[in-house]
JSON list of C-alpha atoms and ligand atoms in Angstrom, two decimals:
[
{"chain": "A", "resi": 1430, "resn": "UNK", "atom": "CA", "xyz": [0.00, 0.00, 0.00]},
{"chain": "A", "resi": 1431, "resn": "UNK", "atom": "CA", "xyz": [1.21, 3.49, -1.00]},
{"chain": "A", "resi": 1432, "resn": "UNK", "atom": "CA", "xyz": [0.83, 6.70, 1.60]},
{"chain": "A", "resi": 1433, "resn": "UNK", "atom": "CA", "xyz": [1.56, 10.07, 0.51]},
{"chain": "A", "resi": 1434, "resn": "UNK", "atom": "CA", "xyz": [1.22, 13.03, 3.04]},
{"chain": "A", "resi": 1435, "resn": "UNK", "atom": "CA", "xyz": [1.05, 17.00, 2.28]},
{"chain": "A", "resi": 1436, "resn": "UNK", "atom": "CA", "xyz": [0.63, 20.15, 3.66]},
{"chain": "A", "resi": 1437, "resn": "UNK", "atom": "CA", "xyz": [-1.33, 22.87, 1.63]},
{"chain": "A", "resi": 1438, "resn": "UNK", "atom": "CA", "xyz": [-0.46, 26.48, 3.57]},
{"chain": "A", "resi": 1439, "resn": "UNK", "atom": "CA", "xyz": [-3.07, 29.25, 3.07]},
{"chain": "A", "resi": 1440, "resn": "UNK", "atom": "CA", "xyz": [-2.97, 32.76, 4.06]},
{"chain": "A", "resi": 1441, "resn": "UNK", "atom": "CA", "xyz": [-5.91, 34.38, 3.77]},
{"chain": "A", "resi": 1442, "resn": "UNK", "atom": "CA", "xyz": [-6.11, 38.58, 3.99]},
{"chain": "A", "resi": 1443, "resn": "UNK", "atom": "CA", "xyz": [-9.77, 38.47, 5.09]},
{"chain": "A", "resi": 1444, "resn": "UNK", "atom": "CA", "xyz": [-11.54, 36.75, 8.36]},
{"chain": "A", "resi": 1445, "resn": "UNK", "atom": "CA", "xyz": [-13.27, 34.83, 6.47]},
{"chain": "A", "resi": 1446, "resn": "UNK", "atom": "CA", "xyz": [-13.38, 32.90, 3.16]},
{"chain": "A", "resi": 1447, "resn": "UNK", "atom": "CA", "xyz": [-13.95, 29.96, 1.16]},
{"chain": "A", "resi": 1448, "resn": "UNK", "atom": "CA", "xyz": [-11.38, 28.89, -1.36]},
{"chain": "A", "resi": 1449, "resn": "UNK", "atom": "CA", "xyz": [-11.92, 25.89, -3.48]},
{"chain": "A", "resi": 1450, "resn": "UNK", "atom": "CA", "xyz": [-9.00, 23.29, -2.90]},
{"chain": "A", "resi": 1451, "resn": "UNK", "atom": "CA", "xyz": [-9.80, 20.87, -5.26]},
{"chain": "A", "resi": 1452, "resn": "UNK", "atom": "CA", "xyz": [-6.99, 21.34, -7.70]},
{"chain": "A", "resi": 1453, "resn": "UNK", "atom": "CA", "xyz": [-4.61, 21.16, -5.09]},
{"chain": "A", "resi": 1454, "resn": "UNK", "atom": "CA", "xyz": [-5.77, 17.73, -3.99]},
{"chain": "A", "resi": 1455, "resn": "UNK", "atom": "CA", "xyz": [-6.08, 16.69, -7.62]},
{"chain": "A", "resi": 1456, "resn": "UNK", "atom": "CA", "xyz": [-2.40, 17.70, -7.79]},
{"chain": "A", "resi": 1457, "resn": "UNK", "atom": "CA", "xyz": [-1.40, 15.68, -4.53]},
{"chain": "A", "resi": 1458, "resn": "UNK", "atom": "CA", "xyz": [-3.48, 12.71, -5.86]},
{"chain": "A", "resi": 1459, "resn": "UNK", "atom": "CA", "xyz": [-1.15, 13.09, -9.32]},
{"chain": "A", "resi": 1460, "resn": "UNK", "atom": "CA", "xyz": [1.87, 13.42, -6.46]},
{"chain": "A", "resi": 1461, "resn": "UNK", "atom": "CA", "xyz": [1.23, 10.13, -4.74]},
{"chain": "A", "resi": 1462, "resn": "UNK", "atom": "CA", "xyz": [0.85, 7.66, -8.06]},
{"chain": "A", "resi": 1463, "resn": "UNK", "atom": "CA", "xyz": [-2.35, 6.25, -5.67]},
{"chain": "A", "resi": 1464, "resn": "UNK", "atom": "CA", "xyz": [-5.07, 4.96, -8.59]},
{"chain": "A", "resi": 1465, "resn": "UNK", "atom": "CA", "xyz": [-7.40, 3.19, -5.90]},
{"chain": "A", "resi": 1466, "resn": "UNK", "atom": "CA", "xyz": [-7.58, 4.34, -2.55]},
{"chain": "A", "resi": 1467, "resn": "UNK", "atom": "CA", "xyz": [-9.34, 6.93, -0.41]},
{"chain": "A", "resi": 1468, "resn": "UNK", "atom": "CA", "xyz": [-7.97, 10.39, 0.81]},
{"chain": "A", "resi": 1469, "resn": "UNK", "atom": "CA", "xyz": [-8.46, 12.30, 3.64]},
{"chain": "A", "resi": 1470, "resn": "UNK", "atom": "CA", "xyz": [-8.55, 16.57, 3.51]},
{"chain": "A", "resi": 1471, "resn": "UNK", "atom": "CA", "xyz": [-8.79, 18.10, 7.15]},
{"chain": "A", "resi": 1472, "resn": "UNK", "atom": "CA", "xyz": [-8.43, 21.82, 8.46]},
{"chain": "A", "resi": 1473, "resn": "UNK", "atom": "CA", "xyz": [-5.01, 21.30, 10.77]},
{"chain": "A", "resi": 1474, "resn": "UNK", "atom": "CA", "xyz": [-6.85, 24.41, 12.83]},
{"chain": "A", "resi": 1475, "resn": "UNK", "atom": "CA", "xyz": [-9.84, 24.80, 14.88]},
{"chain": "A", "resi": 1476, "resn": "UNK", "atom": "CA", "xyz": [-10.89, 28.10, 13.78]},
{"chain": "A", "resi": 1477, "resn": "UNK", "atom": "CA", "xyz": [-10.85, 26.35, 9.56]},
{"chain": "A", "resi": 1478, "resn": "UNK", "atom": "CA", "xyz": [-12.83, 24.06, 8.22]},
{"chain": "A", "resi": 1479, "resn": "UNK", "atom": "CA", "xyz": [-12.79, 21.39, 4.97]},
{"chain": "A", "resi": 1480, "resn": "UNK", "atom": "CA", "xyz": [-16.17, 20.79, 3.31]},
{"chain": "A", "resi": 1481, "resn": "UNK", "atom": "CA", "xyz": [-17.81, 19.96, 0.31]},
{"chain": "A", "resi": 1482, "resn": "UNK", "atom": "CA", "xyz": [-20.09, 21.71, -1.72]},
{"chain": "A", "resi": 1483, "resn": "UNK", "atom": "CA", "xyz": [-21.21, 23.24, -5.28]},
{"chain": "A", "resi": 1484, "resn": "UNK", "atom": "CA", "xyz": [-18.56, 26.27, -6.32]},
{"chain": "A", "resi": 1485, "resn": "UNK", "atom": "CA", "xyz": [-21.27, 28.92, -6.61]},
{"chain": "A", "resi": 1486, "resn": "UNK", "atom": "CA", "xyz": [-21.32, 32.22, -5.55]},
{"chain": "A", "resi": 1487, "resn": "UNK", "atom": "CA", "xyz": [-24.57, 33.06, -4.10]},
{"chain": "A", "resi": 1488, "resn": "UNK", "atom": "CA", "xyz": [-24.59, 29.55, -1.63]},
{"chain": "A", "resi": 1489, "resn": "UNK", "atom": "CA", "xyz": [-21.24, 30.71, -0.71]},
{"chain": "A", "resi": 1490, "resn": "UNK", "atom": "CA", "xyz": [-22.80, 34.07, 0.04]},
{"chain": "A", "resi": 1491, "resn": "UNK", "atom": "CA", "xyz": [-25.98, 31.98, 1.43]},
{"chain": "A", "resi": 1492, "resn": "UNK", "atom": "CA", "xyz": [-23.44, 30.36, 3.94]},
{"chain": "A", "resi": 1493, "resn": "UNK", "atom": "CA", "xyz": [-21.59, 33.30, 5.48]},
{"chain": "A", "resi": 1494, "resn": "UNK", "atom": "CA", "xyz": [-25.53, 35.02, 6.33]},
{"chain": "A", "resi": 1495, "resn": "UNK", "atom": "CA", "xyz": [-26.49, 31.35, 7.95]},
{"chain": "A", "resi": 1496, "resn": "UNK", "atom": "CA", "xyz": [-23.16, 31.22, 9.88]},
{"chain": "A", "resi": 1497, "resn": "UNK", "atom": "CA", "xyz": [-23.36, 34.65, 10.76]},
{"chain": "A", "resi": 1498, "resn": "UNK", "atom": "CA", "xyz": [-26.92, 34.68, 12.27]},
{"chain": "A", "resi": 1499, "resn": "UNK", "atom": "CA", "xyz": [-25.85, 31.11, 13.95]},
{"chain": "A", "resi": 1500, "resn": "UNK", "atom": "CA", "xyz": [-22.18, 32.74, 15.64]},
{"chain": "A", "resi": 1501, "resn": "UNK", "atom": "CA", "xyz": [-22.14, 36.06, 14.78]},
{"chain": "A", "resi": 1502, "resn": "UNK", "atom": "CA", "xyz": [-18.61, 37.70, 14.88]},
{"chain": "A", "resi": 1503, "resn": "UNK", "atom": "CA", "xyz": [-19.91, 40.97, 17.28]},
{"chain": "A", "resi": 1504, "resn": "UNK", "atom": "CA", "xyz": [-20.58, 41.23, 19.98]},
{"chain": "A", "resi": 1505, "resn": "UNK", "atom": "CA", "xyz": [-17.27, 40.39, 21.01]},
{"chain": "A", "resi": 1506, "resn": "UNK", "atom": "CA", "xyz": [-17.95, 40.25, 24.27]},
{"chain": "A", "resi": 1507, "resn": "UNK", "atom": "CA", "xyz": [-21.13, 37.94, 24.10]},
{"chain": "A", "resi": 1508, "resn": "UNK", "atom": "CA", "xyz": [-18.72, 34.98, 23.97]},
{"chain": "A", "resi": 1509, "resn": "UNK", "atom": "CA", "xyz": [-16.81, 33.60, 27.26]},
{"chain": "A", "resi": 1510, "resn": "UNK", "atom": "CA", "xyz": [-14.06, 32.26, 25.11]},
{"chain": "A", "resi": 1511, "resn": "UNK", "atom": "CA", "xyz": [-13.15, 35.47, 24.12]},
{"chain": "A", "resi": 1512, "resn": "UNK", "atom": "CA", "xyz": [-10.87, 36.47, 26.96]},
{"chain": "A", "resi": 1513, "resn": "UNK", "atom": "CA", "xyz": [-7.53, 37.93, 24.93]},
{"chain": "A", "resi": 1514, "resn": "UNK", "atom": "CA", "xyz": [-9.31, 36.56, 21.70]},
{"chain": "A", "resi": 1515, "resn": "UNK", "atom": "CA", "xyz": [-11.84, 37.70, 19.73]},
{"chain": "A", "resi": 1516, "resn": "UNK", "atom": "CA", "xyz": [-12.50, 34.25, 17.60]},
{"chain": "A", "resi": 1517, "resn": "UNK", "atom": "CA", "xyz": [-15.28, 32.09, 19.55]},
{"chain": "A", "resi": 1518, "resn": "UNK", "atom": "CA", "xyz": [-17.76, 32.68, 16.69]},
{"chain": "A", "resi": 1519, "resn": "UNK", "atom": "CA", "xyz": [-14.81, 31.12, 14.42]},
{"chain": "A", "resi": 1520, "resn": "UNK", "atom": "CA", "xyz": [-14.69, 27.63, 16.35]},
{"chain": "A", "resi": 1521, "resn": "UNK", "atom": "CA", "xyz": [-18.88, 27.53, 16.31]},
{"chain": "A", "resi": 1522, "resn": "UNK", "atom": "CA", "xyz": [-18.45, 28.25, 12.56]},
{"chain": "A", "resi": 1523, "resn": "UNK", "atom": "CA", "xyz": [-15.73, 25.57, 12.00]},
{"chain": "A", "resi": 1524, "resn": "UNK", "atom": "CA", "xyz": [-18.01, 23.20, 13.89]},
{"chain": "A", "resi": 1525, "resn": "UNK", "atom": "CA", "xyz": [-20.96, 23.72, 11.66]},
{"chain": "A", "resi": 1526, "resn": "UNK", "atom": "CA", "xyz": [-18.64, 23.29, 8.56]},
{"chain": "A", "resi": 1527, "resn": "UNK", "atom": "CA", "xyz": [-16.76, 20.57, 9.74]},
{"chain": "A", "resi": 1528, "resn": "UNK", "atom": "CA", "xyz": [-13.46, 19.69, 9.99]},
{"chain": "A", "resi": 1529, "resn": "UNK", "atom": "CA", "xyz": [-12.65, 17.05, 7.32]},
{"chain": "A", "resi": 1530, "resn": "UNK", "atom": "CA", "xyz": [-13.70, 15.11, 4.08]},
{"chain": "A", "resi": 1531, "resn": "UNK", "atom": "CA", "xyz": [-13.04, 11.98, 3.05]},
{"chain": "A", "resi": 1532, "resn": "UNK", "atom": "CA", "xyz": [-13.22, 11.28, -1.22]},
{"chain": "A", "resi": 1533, "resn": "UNK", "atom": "CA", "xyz": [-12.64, 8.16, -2.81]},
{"chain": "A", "resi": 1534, "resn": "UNK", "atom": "CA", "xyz": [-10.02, 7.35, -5.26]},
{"chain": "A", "resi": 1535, "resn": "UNK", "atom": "CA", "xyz": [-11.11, 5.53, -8.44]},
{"chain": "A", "resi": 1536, "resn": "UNK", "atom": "CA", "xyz": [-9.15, 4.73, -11.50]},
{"chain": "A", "resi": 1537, "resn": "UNK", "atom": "CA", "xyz": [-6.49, 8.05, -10.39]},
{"chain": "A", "resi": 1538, "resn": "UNK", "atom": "CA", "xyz": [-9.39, 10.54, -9.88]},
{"chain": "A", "resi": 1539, "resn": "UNK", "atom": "CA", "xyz": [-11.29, 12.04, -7.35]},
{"chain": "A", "resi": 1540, "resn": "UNK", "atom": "CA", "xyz": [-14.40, 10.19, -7.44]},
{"chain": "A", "resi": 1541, "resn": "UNK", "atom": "CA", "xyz": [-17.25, 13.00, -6.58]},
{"chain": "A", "resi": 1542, "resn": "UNK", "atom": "CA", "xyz": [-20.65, 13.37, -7.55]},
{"chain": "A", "resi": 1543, "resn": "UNK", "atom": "CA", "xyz": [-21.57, 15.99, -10.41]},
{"chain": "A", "resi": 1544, "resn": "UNK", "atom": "CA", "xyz": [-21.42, 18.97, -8.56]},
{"chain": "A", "resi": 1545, "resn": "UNK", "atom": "CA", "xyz": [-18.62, 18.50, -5.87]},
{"chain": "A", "resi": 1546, "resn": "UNK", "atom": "CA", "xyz": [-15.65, 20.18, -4.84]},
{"chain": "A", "resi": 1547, "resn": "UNK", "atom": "CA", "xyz": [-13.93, 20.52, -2.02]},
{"chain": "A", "resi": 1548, "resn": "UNK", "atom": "CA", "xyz": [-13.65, 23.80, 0.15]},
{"chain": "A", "resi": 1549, "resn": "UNK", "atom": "CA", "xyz": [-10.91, 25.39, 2.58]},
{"chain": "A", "resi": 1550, "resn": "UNK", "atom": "CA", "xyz": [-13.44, 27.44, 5.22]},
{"chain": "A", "resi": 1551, "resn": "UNK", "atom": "CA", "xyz": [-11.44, 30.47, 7.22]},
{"chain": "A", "resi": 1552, "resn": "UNK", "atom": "CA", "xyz": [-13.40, 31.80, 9.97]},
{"chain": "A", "resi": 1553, "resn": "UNK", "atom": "CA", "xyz": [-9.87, 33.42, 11.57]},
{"chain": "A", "resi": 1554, "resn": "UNK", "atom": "CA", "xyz": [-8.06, 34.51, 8.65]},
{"chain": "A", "resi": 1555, "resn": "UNK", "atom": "CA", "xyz": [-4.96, 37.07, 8.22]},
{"chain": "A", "resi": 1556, "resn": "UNK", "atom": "CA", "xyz": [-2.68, 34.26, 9.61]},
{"chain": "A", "resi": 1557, "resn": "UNK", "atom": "CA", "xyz": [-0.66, 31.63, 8.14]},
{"chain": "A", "resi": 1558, "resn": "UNK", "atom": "CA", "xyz": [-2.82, 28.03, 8.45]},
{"chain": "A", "resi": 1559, "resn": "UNK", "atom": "CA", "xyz": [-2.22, 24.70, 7.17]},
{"chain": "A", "resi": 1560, "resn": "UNK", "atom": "CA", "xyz": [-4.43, 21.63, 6.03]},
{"chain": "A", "resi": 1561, "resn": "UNK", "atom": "CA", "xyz": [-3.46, 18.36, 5.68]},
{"chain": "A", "resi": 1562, "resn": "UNK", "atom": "CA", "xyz": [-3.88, 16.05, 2.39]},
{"chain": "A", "resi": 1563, "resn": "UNK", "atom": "CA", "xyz": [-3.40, 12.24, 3.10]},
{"chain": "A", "resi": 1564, "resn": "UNK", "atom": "CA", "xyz": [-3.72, 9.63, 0.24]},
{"chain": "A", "resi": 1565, "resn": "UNK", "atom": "CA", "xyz": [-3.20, 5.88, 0.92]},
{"chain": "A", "resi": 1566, "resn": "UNK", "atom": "CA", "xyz": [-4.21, 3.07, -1.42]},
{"chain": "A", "resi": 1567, "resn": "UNK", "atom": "CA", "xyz": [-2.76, 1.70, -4.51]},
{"chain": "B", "resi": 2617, "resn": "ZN", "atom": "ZN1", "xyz": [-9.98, 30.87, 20.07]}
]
């Protein structure tokens, strides 16, 4: 059985975003020779998440409204966590998003439905944050 690890860095200049990842896993899957196998995308940070969904605007837009009215950023001080900090509503968000996906490997391709692609979530942006890629099969 192959295993191939990887680290994709992001740096984001806003709190929050969502940046679709999936041509840097396509790239790790080319990396790792793995045809059949299964491979595993998670947010290293607890303030990020990894998700999938459909690359379109307005949902993307749709989400930060729905996460906002379900954490919202202010007031700052509405949050106990946020002693020194000012990122509780980030962990709530990351927790709705989630932290990982898992996507099969079939024939040396990502195996997702029609519409899929995978999505980097920041919530705490302006920093340097990692997420790990890890492919094993054969
Ligand atoms: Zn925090």
């Amino acid at each position: 059985m192959k295993s191939y690890r990887k680290e994709l860095w992001f740096q984001v200049p806003t709190r929050r975003a969502f940046i679709n990842i999936t041509p840097e896993v396509e790239m790790a899957l080319a990396e790792s020779g793995v045809s059949e196998g299964l491979v595993l995308v998670n947010a290293m940070h607890i303030t990020a998440s990894v998700f999938i969904n459909d690359d379109e605007s307005g949902l993307h837009h749709d989400y930060e409204v729905w996460l906002e009215k379900l954490a919202p950023h202010e007031p700052v001080s509405g949050y106990r966590h946020n002693v020194g900090e000012d990122n509780a509503d980030a962990h709530m968000k990351r927790q709705i998003m989630g932290r990982e996906v898992v996507v099969a490997i079939s024939d040396g391709r990502l195996d997702l439905g029609t519409w899929e692609q995978i999505f980097y979530g920041e919530f705490d942006g302006r920093r340097k944050k990692r997420v790990l890629v890890k492919i094993i099969g054969e």
